[in-house]
Amino acid sequence: MLRLGVLVSGEGTNLQAIIDNISNGYIPDCEIVTVVSNNSKAGALNRAEARRIPHSHISKKQFETLVEFDDALLKHFQSYNVNLVVLAGYLSMVGEKVVNYYKNRIINIHPSLIPSFCGKGFYGIIPHQKAIEYGVKVTGATVQFIDYEYDTGPIIMQKAVKVMQGDTPEELQLRVMKQAEWIILPKAIKKISEDKLKINGRSVTILD
Ligand code: GRF
């Protein structure tokens, strides 16, 4: 059984996509055992509440040091026997202790085709603003394993989305969420739950 710990910061539409795809049976043998937000006002916490999923506000501001925050997050996940950590619109860095303990068991959804428009400072609406400014014709979303830097882990899955003439960043963000994020994040979790995702170094293979 996959026991998910989901990290959120915002509206929680990616969390909702996971919730929906567990309840409709698309993702088998999987349960969200805890949702953790670094933002006490995140809409994602209301979504967890609505589905009676245990949820917590744990933020680095509650601790003296980042090491204590990292420690607290790891202990929280261990207390729920989490065996896969999912960053679903999470806007904070995951600490070394969590990354070490959950090596190749932490995945993230990023709203661009990595290595474009990613790295420190590229989150939320910003990748879409940069994509439009640059004039790319295609953008999309990426699911990747988390490692010690921003957006540098092995890539699991990507899905391309057309940039339309005159798109605003908000219109593009919504299209990328609908046509890519809300599809490939549940799909990646499904493949992990079915043990159909193999990783060797940076190379990730997904079995049909
Ligand atoms: C989305 O663009 C997601 O890709 C990014 O944060 C935004 C909000 O995500 N990481 P959510 O609605 O909170 O899942």
XYZ file of C-alpha atoms and ligand atoms in Angstrom:
222
model
C 0.000 0.000 0.000
C 1.330 3.437 -0.971
C 1.034 5.830 1.979
C 1.322 9.388 0.634
C 2.529 12.431 2.519
C 1.497 15.401 0.350
C 3.230 18.780 0.745
C 1.179 21.810 -0.367
C 1.302 25.621 -0.233
C -1.591 26.902 -2.318
C -4.988 26.179 -3.813
C -4.439 22.402 -3.847
C -5.698 21.612 -7.354
C -2.906 19.040 -7.768
C -3.833 17.551 -4.369
C -7.434 17.394 -5.584
C -6.327 15.548 -8.726
C -4.617 12.934 -6.525
C -7.661 12.655 -4.230
C -10.005 12.220 -7.216
C -7.804 9.625 -8.919
C -7.530 7.548 -5.765
C -11.269 7.612 -5.163
C -12.108 6.702 -8.776
C -9.727 3.725 -8.638
C -7.243 4.988 -11.235
C -4.471 4.938 -8.615
C -4.687 1.527 -6.892
C -3.586 0.583 -3.360
C -2.899 4.135 -2.315
C -3.938 6.384 0.581
C -3.097 9.998 1.433
C -2.217 9.642 5.128
C -1.179 13.250 5.755
C -1.291 16.630 4.004
C 1.225 19.204 5.220
C 1.173 22.889 4.265
C 3.746 25.568 5.021
C 0.880 28.079 4.567
C -1.845 27.926 7.220
C -4.300 29.602 4.822
C -3.733 27.230 1.895
C -6.926 26.195 0.114
C -5.361 22.739 -0.063
C -5.954 22.335 3.706
C -9.700 22.888 3.156
C -9.672 20.227 0.443
C -8.023 17.771 2.869
C -10.528 18.702 5.587
C -13.435 18.097 3.203
C -12.158 14.547 2.627
C -11.293 13.953 6.294
C -7.613 13.581 5.418
C -5.283 14.368 8.378
C -3.655 17.722 7.682
C -1.098 19.936 9.415
C 0.513 23.333 9.135
C 4.276 22.888 9.491
C 6.433 25.814 8.436
C 10.079 26.798 8.845
C 8.830 29.936 10.636
C 7.815 27.729 13.587
C 11.427 26.659 14.200
C 14.678 28.299 15.261
C 16.662 26.654 12.464
C 16.064 24.947 9.108
C 17.612 21.796 10.586
C 14.896 21.666 13.254
C 12.231 22.217 10.586
C 13.721 19.438 8.449
C 13.803 17.149 11.493
C 10.200 17.908 12.430
C 8.955 17.224 8.902
C 10.821 13.904 8.770
C 9.456 12.836 12.170
C 5.957 13.831 11.063
C 6.151 11.671 7.928
C 7.667 8.763 9.862
C 4.884 8.955 12.460
C 2.374 8.412 9.622
C 4.505 5.656 8.007
C 4.659 7.689 4.797
C 6.426 5.795 1.991
C 6.084 8.367 -0.806
C 6.309 12.137 -0.401
C 4.529 14.212 -3.090
C 5.148 17.947 -3.552
C 1.883 19.269 -5.031
C 2.274 23.004 -5.490
C 4.748 23.180 -2.561
C 6.778 26.383 -2.513
C 9.462 25.615 0.029
C 12.720 23.658 -0.105
C 12.776 20.119 1.323
C 15.646 19.631 3.761
C 18.529 17.180 3.477
C 17.312 14.776 6.181
C 13.960 14.282 4.410
C 15.672 13.955 0.998
C 18.175 11.433 2.382
C 15.572 9.324 4.169
C 13.149 9.373 1.232
C 15.773 8.936 -1.524
C 13.925 8.427 -4.818
C 10.685 8.472 -2.842
C 9.930 12.215 -3.168
C 8.309 13.510 -6.340
C 7.430 17.025 -7.458
C 5.231 18.576 -10.140
C 6.769 21.561 -11.901
C 4.822 23.763 -14.358
C 7.314 23.752 -17.260
C 9.273 21.296 -19.424
C 12.436 21.036 -17.300
C 15.230 22.147 -17.905
C 13.368 25.181 -19.271
C 11.957 27.794 -16.894
C 12.947 26.057 -13.659
C 15.260 26.453 -10.691
C 15.246 28.896 -7.776
C 12.562 31.573 -8.194
C 10.603 29.695 -10.890
C 7.320 28.760 -9.182
C 3.576 29.300 -9.526
C 2.773 31.795 -12.302
C 6.413 32.743 -12.979
C 7.348 29.861 -15.331
C 4.305 30.781 -17.450
C 5.231 34.471 -17.527
C 8.776 33.555 -18.642
C 7.506 31.116 -21.281
C 5.294 33.829 -22.818
C 8.076 36.447 -22.607
C 10.493 34.069 -24.326
C 7.958 33.292 -27.032
C 8.062 29.474 -26.794
C 5.364 27.681 -28.807
C 5.212 24.714 -26.436
C 5.502 24.462 -22.680
C 4.063 21.894 -20.269
C 4.673 20.169 -16.942
C 7.247 17.809 -15.464
C 7.113 15.228 -12.683
C 10.556 14.583 -11.275
C 12.284 13.089 -8.250
C 13.451 15.647 -5.735
C 17.135 15.871 -4.874
C 19.195 18.522 -3.090
C 18.722 21.464 -5.478
C 15.688 23.157 -7.041
C 14.248 21.129 -9.951
C 17.387 19.072 -10.716
C 16.199 15.539 -9.874
C 15.717 12.700 -12.412
C 12.737 13.306 -14.689
C 9.853 10.824 -14.398
C 7.257 12.153 -16.833
C 6.571 15.225 -18.977
C 3.583 16.435 -20.977
C 3.647 19.216 -23.566
C 0.996 21.938 -23.867
C 0.588 24.454 -26.741
C 1.095 28.152 -26.040
C -1.711 30.003 -27.858
C -1.420 33.437 -29.510
C -2.219 36.149 -26.958
C -2.212 33.815 -23.952
C -2.045 35.568 -20.601
C 0.104 33.837 -17.955
C -3.066 32.913 -16.085
C -4.686 31.360 -19.175
C -1.520 29.394 -19.901
C -1.198 28.270 -16.261
C -4.748 26.932 -16.259
C -4.206 25.070 -19.557
C -0.967 23.530 -18.260
C -2.729 22.461 -15.050
C -5.715 20.960 -16.873
C -3.871 19.353 -19.803
C -0.682 18.308 -18.027
C -0.246 18.656 -14.242
C -3.530 17.078 -13.195
C -2.818 14.143 -15.562
C 0.871 13.303 -15.157
C 1.093 13.662 -11.375
C -1.648 11.048 -10.714
C -0.188 8.905 -13.521
C 3.282 8.951 -11.953
C 1.818 7.993 -8.560
C -0.149 5.188 -10.225
C 3.003 3.807 -11.851
C 4.846 3.902 -8.531
C 1.920 2.212 -6.786
C 1.948 -0.534 -9.458
C 5.740 -0.863 -9.113
C 6.083 -0.002 -12.810
C 8.607 2.795 -12.391
C 12.288 1.866 -12.329
C 15.146 4.275 -11.676
C 18.812 3.712 -12.408
C 20.952 6.757 -11.693
C 19.258 9.567 -13.625
C 17.482 7.222 -15.996
C 13.810 6.546 -15.181
C 11.946 3.775 -16.997
C 8.174 3.452 -16.902
C 6.742 0.006 -17.704
C 3.396 -0.156 -19.535
C 0.614 25.100 -9.958
O 0.991 25.858 -11.087
C 1.685 24.066 -9.666
O 2.295 23.543 -10.810
C 2.680 24.862 -8.925
O 1.880 25.620 -8.020
C 0.655 25.970 -8.695
C -0.533 25.757 -7.783
O -0.692 24.387 -7.569
N 3.660 24.049 -8.299
P -1.928 23.822 -6.660
O -3.208 24.343 -7.277
O -1.739 24.358 -5.265
O -1.798 22.340 -6.747
